[in-house]
Amino acid sequence: IVPEEPGTTIHIELAQPGSIPVGVIDGVISALADQPIGGVYQTFIEGNTEMNRVLARTAESGVLSGADQVIVEQAFAENGIALTQEPGNDVAAALQTLQAVRTFG
């Protein structure tokens, strides 16, 4: 931080949330870390009633049911991302990614 003299005009530019890379959020799936939040939102959530319901249920209960896990896994598989058991590439990271993207997207 550089201190400015009182009365100095400064220009502050804020990033649009949709343009920020997903990877700035802790716990997200590594395969999408470089993708913009807005793009991931459009790919996985926008217009996807089923996914929105999964995210709403999970946000309320904190639990991902087996049926909802299948929906999440299928969405990622349809976009060329195979979920594994490895942290950062697992269902928990996928869900964390979608919940964060839904918040900011």
mmCIF file of N, CA and C in Angstrom:
data_model
loop_
_atom_site.group_PDB
_atom_site.id
_atom_site.type_symbol
_atom_site.label_atom_id
_atom_site.label_comp_id
_atom_site.label_asym_id
_atom_site.label_seq_id
_atom_site.Cartn_x
_atom_site.Cartn_y
_atom_site.Cartn_z
ATOM 1 N N ILE A 1 0.855 -1.175 0.000
ATOM 2 C CA ILE A 1 0.000 0.000 0.000
ATOM 3 C C ILE A 1 0.895 1.229 0.000
ATOM 4 N N VAL A 2 0.592 2.144 -0.906
ATOM 5 C CA VAL A 2 1.339 3.388 -1.008
ATOM 6 C C VAL A 2 0.440 4.508 -0.508
ATOM 7 N N PRO A 3 0.856 5.201 0.525
ATOM 8 C CA PRO A 3 0.010 6.293 1.023
ATOM 9 C C PRO A 3 -0.058 7.439 0.010
ATOM 10 N N GLU A 4 -1.216 8.031 -0.098
ATOM 11 C CA GLU A 4 -1.430 9.167 -0.990
ATOM 12 C C GLU A 4 -1.679 10.416 -0.157
ATOM 13 N N GLU A 5 -1.362 11.536 -0.742
ATOM 14 C CA GLU A 5 -1.598 12.818 -0.087
ATOM 15 C C GLU A 5 -3.104 13.063 -0.012
ATOM 16 N N PRO A 6 -3.587 13.662 1.065
ATOM 17 C CA PRO A 6 -5.016 14.012 1.143
ATOM 18 C C PRO A 6 -5.419 14.855 -0.068
ATOM 19 N N GLY A 7 -6.571 14.527 -0.619
ATOM 20 C CA GLY A 7 -7.083 15.255 -1.771
ATOM 21 C C GLY A 7 -6.651 14.665 -3.100
ATOM 22 N N THR A 8 -5.782 13.658 -3.093
ATOM 23 C CA THR A 8 -5.329 13.020 -4.322
ATOM 24 C C THR A 8 -6.459 12.166 -4.893
ATOM 25 N N THR A 9 -6.680 12.251 -6.190
ATOM 26 C CA THR A 9 -7.684 11.438 -6.856
ATOM 27 C C THR A 9 -7.047 10.104 -7.224
ATOM 28 N N ILE A 10 -7.727 9.034 -6.871
ATOM 29 C CA ILE A 10 -7.250 7.706 -7.235
ATOM 30 C C ILE A 10 -8.345 6.981 -7.996
ATOM 31 N N HIS A 11 -7.947 6.046 -8.812
ATOM 32 C CA HIS A 11 -8.894 5.260 -9.608
ATOM 33 C C HIS A 11 -8.864 3.829 -9.097
ATOM 34 N N ILE A 12 -10.022 3.331 -8.691
ATOM 35 C CA ILE A 12 -10.129 1.955 -8.223
ATOM 36 C C ILE A 12 -10.997 1.196 -9.202
ATOM 37 N N GLU A 13 -10.498 0.047 -9.652
ATOM 38 C CA GLU A 13 -11.251 -0.787 -10.569
ATOM 39 C C GLU A 13 -11.481 -2.136 -9.907
ATOM 40 N N LEU A 14 -12.737 -2.530 -9.817
ATOM 41 C CA LEU A 14 -13.095 -3.802 -9.209
ATOM 42 C C LEU A 14 -13.383 -4.826 -10.299
ATOM 43 N N ALA A 15 -12.973 -6.032 -10.065
ATOM 44 C CA ALA A 15 -13.212 -7.100 -11.037
ATOM 45 C C ALA A 15 -14.664 -7.573 -10.956
ATOM 46 N N GLN A 16 -15.221 -7.895 -12.092
ATOM 47 C CA GLN A 16 -16.534 -8.505 -12.131
ATOM 48 C C GLN A 16 -16.376 -9.946 -11.642
ATOM 49 N N PRO A 17 -17.212 -10.404 -10.729
ATOM 50 C CA PRO A 17 -17.047 -11.754 -10.190
ATOM 51 C C PRO A 17 -17.004 -12.845 -11.254
ATOM 52 N N GLY A 18 -17.774 -12.676 -12.318
ATOM 53 C CA GLY A 18 -17.810 -13.697 -13.360
ATOM 54 C C GLY A 18 -16.520 -13.862 -14.123
ATOM 55 N N SER A 19 -15.632 -12.869 -14.058
ATOM 56 C CA SER A 19 -14.372 -12.943 -14.794
ATOM 57 C C SER A 19 -13.212 -13.460 -13.952
ATOM 58 N N ILE A 20 -13.431 -13.636 -12.676
ATOM 59 C CA ILE A 20 -12.376 -14.097 -11.773
ATOM 60 C C ILE A 20 -12.206 -15.611 -11.935
ATOM 61 N N PRO A 21 -10.962 -16.106 -11.961
ATOM 62 C CA PRO A 21 -10.761 -17.557 -12.070
ATOM 63 C C PRO A 21 -11.300 -18.299 -10.851
ATOM 64 N N VAL A 22 -11.880 -19.444 -11.085
ATOM 65 C CA VAL A 22 -12.431 -20.278 -10.023
ATOM 66 C C VAL A 22 -11.370 -20.592 -8.972
ATOM 67 N N GLY A 23 -10.120 -20.732 -9.392
ATOM 68 C CA GLY A 23 -9.038 -21.129 -8.504
ATOM 69 C C GLY A 23 -8.724 -20.175 -7.367
ATOM 70 N N VAL A 24 -9.279 -18.972 -7.373
ATOM 71 C CA VAL A 24 -9.039 -18.066 -6.234
ATOM 72 C C VAL A 24 -9.850 -18.491 -5.019
ATOM 73 N N ILE A 25 -10.757 -19.432 -5.194
ATOM 74 C CA ILE A 25 -11.592 -19.934 -4.108
ATOM 75 C C ILE A 25 -10.965 -21.220 -3.582
ATOM 76 N N ASP A 26 -10.781 -21.316 -2.285
ATOM 77 C CA ASP A 26 -10.203 -22.509 -1.672
ATOM 78 C C ASP A 26 -11.117 -23.716 -1.843
ATOM 79 N N GLY A 27 -10.495 -24.855 -2.068
ATOM 80 C CA GLY A 27 -11.222 -26.117 -2.075
ATOM 81 C C GLY A 27 -11.922 -26.483 -3.367
ATOM 82 N N VAL A 28 -11.658 -25.749 -4.438
ATOM 83 C CA VAL A 28 -12.347 -26.036 -5.697
ATOM 84 C C VAL A 28 -11.629 -27.128 -6.483
ATOM 85 N N ILE A 29 -12.325 -27.679 -7.443
ATOM 86 C CA ILE A 29 -11.765 -28.755 -8.252
ATOM 87 C C ILE A 29 -10.657 -28.209 -9.148
ATOM 88 N N SER A 30 -9.537 -28.889 -9.155
ATOM 89 C CA SER A 30 -8.362 -28.377 -9.859
ATOM 90 C C SER A 30 -8.564 -28.259 -11.364
ATOM 91 N N ALA A 31 -9.387 -29.114 -11.951
ATOM 92 C CA ALA A 31 -9.603 -29.082 -13.403
ATOM 93 C C ALA A 31 -10.247 -27.787 -13.878
ATOM 94 N N LEU A 32 -10.916 -27.061 -12.982
ATOM 95 C CA LEU A 32 -11.587 -25.813 -13.363
ATOM 96 C C LEU A 32 -10.914 -24.575 -12.780
ATOM 97 N N ALA A 33 -9.796 -24.744 -12.126
ATOM 98 C CA ALA A 33 -9.150 -23.632 -11.415
ATOM 99 C C ALA A 33 -8.863 -22.424 -12.310
ATOM 100 N N ASP A 34 -8.531 -22.653 -13.567
ATOM 101 C CA ASP A 34 -8.186 -21.547 -14.467
ATOM 102 C C ASP A 34 -9.390 -20.971 -15.209
ATOM 103 N N GLN A 35 -10.540 -21.597 -15.063
ATOM 104 C CA GLN A 35 -11.738 -21.151 -15.771
ATOM 105 C C GLN A 35 -12.398 -19.988 -15.035
ATOM 106 N N PRO A 36 -12.974 -19.035 -15.765
ATOM 107 C CA PRO A 36 -13.672 -17.929 -15.100
ATOM 108 C C PRO A 36 -14.965 -18.410 -14.448
ATOM 109 N N ILE A 37 -15.294 -17.820 -13.332
ATOM 110 C CA ILE A 37 -16.499 -18.183 -12.595
ATOM 111 C C ILE A 37 -17.733 -18.122 -13.498
ATOM 112 N N GLY A 38 -17.836 -17.073 -14.301
ATOM 113 C CA GLY A 38 -18.992 -16.916 -15.188
ATOM 114 C C GLY A 38 -19.130 -18.053 -16.186
ATOM 115 N N GLY A 39 -18.020 -18.510 -16.725
ATOM 116 C CA GLY A 39 -18.049 -19.611 -17.681
ATOM 117 C C GLY A 39 -18.465 -20.918 -17.047
ATOM 118 N N VAL A 40 -17.959 -21.174 -15.842
ATOM 119 C CA VAL A 40 -18.324 -22.397 -15.125
ATOM 120 C C VAL A 40 -19.806 -22.340 -14.744
ATOM 121 N N TYR A 41 -20.261 -21.162 -14.353
ATOM 122 C CA TYR A 41 -21.679 -20.991 -14.030
ATOM 123 C C TYR A 41 -22.547 -21.331 -15.243
ATOM 124 N N GLN A 42 -22.181 -20.801 -16.403
ATOM 125 C CA GLN A 42 -22.965 -21.056 -17.616
ATOM 126 C C GLN A 42 -22.942 -22.532 -17.998
ATOM 127 N N THR A 43 -21.797 -23.170 -17.829
ATOM 128 C CA THR A 43 -21.652 -24.570 -18.218
ATOM 129 C C THR A 43 -22.406 -25.523 -17.303
ATOM 130 N N PHE A 44 -22.321 -25.302 -16.001
ATOM 131 C CA PHE A 44 -22.842 -26.282 -15.049
ATOM 132 C C PHE A 44 -24.171 -25.904 -14.385
ATOM 133 N N ILE A 45 -24.468 -24.622 -14.268
ATOM 134 C CA ILE A 45 -25.588 -24.218 -13.413
ATOM 135 C C ILE A 45 -26.697 -23.481 -14.158
ATOM 136 N N GLU A 46 -26.340 -22.513 -14.973
ATOM 137 C CA GLU A 46 -27.339 -21.677 -15.640
ATOM 138 C C GLU A 46 -28.323 -22.529 -16.443
ATOM 139 N N GLY A 47 -29.587 -22.387 -16.142
ATOM 140 C CA GLY A 47 -30.627 -23.120 -16.859
ATOM 141 C C GLY A 47 -30.720 -24.597 -16.494
ATOM 142 N N ASN A 48 -29.927 -25.048 -15.541
ATOM 143 C CA ASN A 48 -29.928 -26.450 -15.146
ATOM 144 C C ASN A 48 -30.719 -26.592 -13.847
ATOM 145 N N THR A 49 -32.018 -26.793 -13.988
ATOM 146 C CA THR A 49 -32.916 -26.875 -12.834
ATOM 147 C C THR A 49 -32.482 -27.970 -11.871
ATOM 148 N N GLU A 50 -32.119 -29.107 -12.397
ATOM 149 C CA GLU A 50 -31.720 -30.239 -11.561
ATOM 150 C C GLU A 50 -30.494 -29.896 -10.708
ATOM 151 N N MET A 51 -29.491 -29.281 -11.317
ATOM 152 C CA MET A 51 -28.278 -28.915 -10.572
ATOM 153 C C MET A 51 -28.593 -27.845 -9.532
ATOM 154 N N ASN A 52 -29.421 -26.893 -9.882
ATOM 155 C CA ASN A 52 -29.810 -25.871 -8.912
ATOM 156 C C ASN A 52 -30.519 -26.487 -7.714
ATOM 157 N N ARG A 53 -31.334 -27.485 -7.951
ATOM 158 C CA ARG A 53 -32.007 -28.176 -6.842
ATOM 159 C C ARG A 53 -31.004 -28.921 -5.966
ATOM 160 N N VAL A 54 -30.039 -29.586 -6.593
ATOM 161 C CA VAL A 54 -28.994 -30.289 -5.835
ATOM 162 C C VAL A 54 -28.249 -29.303 -4.949
ATOM 163 N N LEU A 55 -27.855 -28.185 -5.513
ATOM 164 C CA LEU A 55 -27.088 -27.193 -4.751
ATOM 165 C C LEU A 55 -27.919 -26.592 -3.624
ATOM 166 N N ALA A 56 -29.192 -26.365 -3.863
ATOM 167 C CA ALA A 56 -30.064 -25.827 -2.817
ATOM 168 C C ALA A 56 -30.242 -26.836 -1.682
ATOM 169 N N ARG A 57 -30.487 -28.088 -2.043
ATOM 170 C CA ARG A 57 -30.660 -29.125 -1.009
ATOM 171 C C ARG A 57 -29.390 -29.290 -0.185
ATOM 172 N N THR A 58 -28.265 -29.314 -0.851
ATOM 173 C CA THR A 58 -26.990 -29.513 -0.168
ATOM 174 C C THR A 58 -26.648 -28.318 0.715
ATOM 175 N N ALA A 59 -26.948 -27.124 0.248
ATOM 176 C CA ALA A 59 -26.682 -25.922 1.055
ATOM 177 C C ALA A 59 -27.512 -25.948 2.329
ATOM 178 N N GLU A 60 -28.742 -26.433 2.234
ATOM 179 C CA GLU A 60 -29.632 -26.505 3.402
ATOM 180 C C GLU A 60 -29.198 -27.579 4.381
ATOM 181 N N SER A 61 -28.946 -28.781 3.863
ATOM 182 C CA SER A 61 -28.705 -29.929 4.739
ATOM 183 C C SER A 61 -27.230 -30.169 5.035
ATOM 184 N N GLY A 62 -26.356 -29.718 4.140
ATOM 185 C CA GLY A 62 -24.934 -30.004 4.297
ATOM 186 C C GLY A 62 -24.584 -31.431 3.903
ATOM 187 N N VAL A 63 -25.547 -32.144 3.336
ATOM 188 C CA VAL A 63 -25.345 -33.548 2.973
ATOM 189 C C VAL A 63 -25.655 -33.734 1.487
ATOM 190 N N LEU A 64 -24.778 -34.445 0.804
ATOM 191 C CA LEU A 64 -24.993 -34.775 -0.603
ATOM 192 C C LEU A 64 -25.512 -36.211 -0.662
ATOM 193 N N SER A 65 -26.749 -36.384 -1.082
ATOM 194 C CA SER A 65 -27.325 -37.729 -1.172
ATOM 195 C C SER A 65 -26.662 -38.497 -2.309
ATOM 196 N N GLY A 66 -26.861 -39.809 -2.300
ATOM 197 C CA GLY A 66 -26.310 -40.637 -3.371
ATOM 198 C C GLY A 66 -26.851 -40.243 -4.735
ATOM 199 N N ALA A 67 -28.145 -39.962 -4.804
ATOM 200 C CA ALA A 67 -28.762 -39.558 -6.075
ATOM 201 C C ALA A 67 -28.207 -38.218 -6.543
ATOM 202 N N ASP A 68 -28.020 -37.300 -5.612
ATOM 203 C CA ASP A 68 -27.473 -35.990 -5.976
ATOM 204 C C ASP A 68 -26.011 -36.104 -6.389
ATOM 205 N N GLN A 69 -25.281 -37.020 -5.767
ATOM 206 C CA GLN A 69 -23.885 -37.232 -6.148
ATOM 207 C C GLN A 69 -23.797 -37.701 -7.590
ATOM 208 N N VAL A 70 -24.708 -38.566 -7.989
ATOM 209 C CA VAL A 70 -24.738 -39.047 -9.374
ATOM 210 C C VAL A 70 -24.961 -37.880 -10.333
ATOM 211 N N ILE A 71 -25.834 -36.965 -9.981
ATOM 212 C CA ILE A 71 -26.100 -35.794 -10.831
ATOM 213 C C ILE A 71 -24.842 -34.946 -10.978
ATOM 214 N N VAL A 72 -24.142 -34.725 -9.893
ATOM 215 C CA VAL A 72 -22.897 -33.936 -9.930
ATOM 216 C C VAL A 72 -21.852 -34.664 -10.774
ATOM 217 N N GLU A 73 -21.673 -35.951 -10.535
ATOM 218 C CA GLU A 73 -20.673 -36.725 -11.289
ATOM 219 C C GLU A 73 -20.985 -36.715 -12.782
ATOM 220 N N GLN A 74 -22.264 -36.870 -13.135
ATOM 221 C CA GLN A 74 -22.664 -36.861 -14.548
ATOM 222 C C GLN A 74 -22.388 -35.514 -15.202
ATOM 223 N N ALA A 75 -22.665 -34.428 -14.479
ATOM 224 C CA ALA A 75 -22.433 -33.092 -15.034
ATOM 225 C C ALA A 75 -20.957 -32.889 -15.355
ATOM 226 N N PHE A 76 -20.099 -33.346 -14.461
ATOM 227 C CA PHE A 76 -18.667 -33.206 -14.711
ATOM 228 C C PHE A 76 -18.215 -34.135 -15.829
ATOM 229 N N ALA A 77 -18.708 -35.356 -15.838
ATOM 230 C CA ALA A 77 -18.343 -36.302 -16.896
ATOM 231 C C ALA A 77 -18.764 -35.780 -18.270
ATOM 232 N N GLU A 78 -19.951 -35.177 -18.353
ATOM 233 C CA GLU A 78 -20.434 -34.618 -19.620
ATOM 234 C C GLU A 78 -19.547 -33.484 -20.117
ATOM 235 N N ASN A 79 -18.779 -32.898 -19.202
ATOM 236 C CA ASN A 79 -17.869 -31.808 -19.571
ATOM 237 C C ASN A 79 -16.410 -32.256 -19.558
ATOM 238 N N GLY A 80 -16.197 -33.571 -19.652
ATOM 239 C CA GLY A 80 -14.856 -34.125 -19.804
ATOM 240 C C GLY A 80 -14.014 -34.152 -18.547
ATOM 241 N N ILE A 81 -14.650 -34.082 -17.385
ATOM 242 C CA ILE A 81 -13.909 -34.090 -16.126
ATOM 243 C C ILE A 81 -14.323 -35.318 -15.321
ATOM 244 N N ALA A 82 -13.388 -36.245 -15.166
ATOM 245 C CA ALA A 82 -13.651 -37.447 -14.378
ATOM 246 C C ALA A 82 -13.297 -37.165 -12.921
ATOM 247 N N LEU A 83 -14.262 -37.333 -12.050
ATOM 248 C CA LEU A 83 -14.011 -37.147 -10.627
ATOM 249 C C LEU A 83 -13.346 -38.409 -10.076
ATOM 250 N N THR A 84 -12.411 -38.215 -9.157
ATOM 251 C CA THR A 84 -11.678 -39.331 -8.557
ATOM 252 C C THR A 84 -11.828 -39.267 -7.039
ATOM 253 N N GLN A 85 -11.044 -40.038 -6.343
ATOM 254 C CA GLN A 85 -11.025 -40.007 -4.884
ATOM 255 C C GLN A 85 -9.967 -39.043 -4.353
ATOM 256 N N GLU A 86 -9.152 -38.486 -5.241
ATOM 257 C CA GLU A 86 -8.072 -37.581 -4.833
ATOM 258 C C GLU A 86 -8.628 -36.229 -4.407
ATOM 259 N N PRO A 87 -8.159 -35.706 -3.260
ATOM 260 C CA PRO A 87 -8.572 -34.354 -2.859
ATOM 261 C C PRO A 87 -8.253 -33.354 -3.977
ATOM 262 N N GLY A 88 -9.188 -32.489 -4.254
ATOM 263 C CA GLY A 88 -9.030 -31.519 -5.336
ATOM 264 C C GLY A 88 -9.600 -31.996 -6.651
ATOM 265 N N ASN A 89 -9.886 -33.288 -6.729
ATOM 266 C CA ASN A 89 -10.489 -33.874 -7.931
ATOM 267 C C ASN A 89 -11.663 -34.773 -7.574
ATOM 268 N N ASP A 90 -12.151 -34.642 -6.369
ATOM 269 C CA ASP A 90 -13.211 -35.510 -5.887
ATOM 270 C C ASP A 90 -14.566 -34.813 -5.884
ATOM 271 N N VAL A 91 -15.585 -35.543 -5.471
ATOM 272 C CA VAL A 91 -16.945 -35.007 -5.451
ATOM 273 C C VAL A 91 -17.042 -33.812 -4.499
ATOM 274 N N ALA A 92 -16.332 -33.864 -3.385
ATOM 275 C CA ALA A 92 -16.371 -32.744 -2.432
ATOM 276 C C ALA A 92 -15.853 -31.463 -3.075
ATOM 277 N N ALA A 93 -14.756 -31.560 -3.830
ATOM 278 C CA ALA A 93 -14.214 -30.383 -4.515
ATOM 279 C C ALA A 93 -15.163 -29.915 -5.617
ATOM 280 N N ALA A 94 -15.778 -30.852 -6.311
ATOM 281 C CA ALA A 94 -16.733 -30.496 -7.361
ATOM 282 C C ALA A 94 -17.910 -29.740 -6.763
ATOM 283 N N LEU A 95 -18.435 -30.252 -5.659
ATOM 284 C CA LEU A 95 -19.565 -29.602 -5.007
ATOM 285 C C LEU A 95 -19.175 -28.229 -4.471
ATOM 286 N N GLN A 96 -17.998 -28.126 -3.852
ATOM 287 C CA GLN A 96 -17.504 -26.839 -3.353
ATOM 288 C C GLN A 96 -17.407 -25.836 -4.497
ATOM 289 N N THR A 97 -16.920 -26.294 -5.631
ATOM 290 C CA THR A 97 -16.789 -25.434 -6.813
ATOM 291 C C THR A 97 -18.157 -24.923 -7.261
ATOM 292 N N LEU A 98 -19.111 -25.825 -7.394
ATOM 293 C CA LEU A 98 -20.433 -25.434 -7.873
ATOM 294 C C LEU A 98 -21.147 -24.520 -6.890
ATOM 295 N N GLN A 99 -20.998 -24.783 -5.605
ATOM 296 C CA GLN A 99 -21.632 -23.905 -4.614
ATOM 297 C C GLN A 99 -21.027 -22.504 -4.670
ATOM 298 N N ALA A 100 -19.716 -22.417 -4.774
ATOM 299 C CA ALA A 100 -19.065 -21.105 -4.845
ATOM 300 C C ALA A 100 -19.444 -20.365 -6.126
ATOM 301 N N VAL A 101 -19.429 -21.096 -7.231
ATOM 302 C CA VAL A 101 -19.779 -20.491 -8.522
ATOM 303 C C VAL A 101 -21.217 -20.008 -8.522
ATOM 304 N N ARG A 102 -22.087 -20.773 -7.898
ATOM 305 C CA ARG A 102 -23.500 -20.367 -7.822
ATOM 306 C C ARG A 102 -23.625 -19.071 -7.008
ATOM 307 N N THR A 103 -22.825 -18.922 -5.984
ATOM 308 C CA THR A 103 -22.851 -17.714 -5.164
ATOM 309 C C THR A 103 -22.399 -16.489 -5.948
ATOM 310 N N PHE A 104 -21.319 -16.634 -6.734
ATOM 311 C CA PHE A 104 -20.731 -15.490 -7.419
ATOM 312 C C PHE A 104 -21.124 -15.371 -8.876
ATOM 313 N N GLY A 105 -21.652 -16.434 -9.475
ATOM 314 C CA GLY A 105 -21.945 -16.445 -10.908
ATOM 315 C C GLY A 105 -23.160 -15.756 -11.245
#
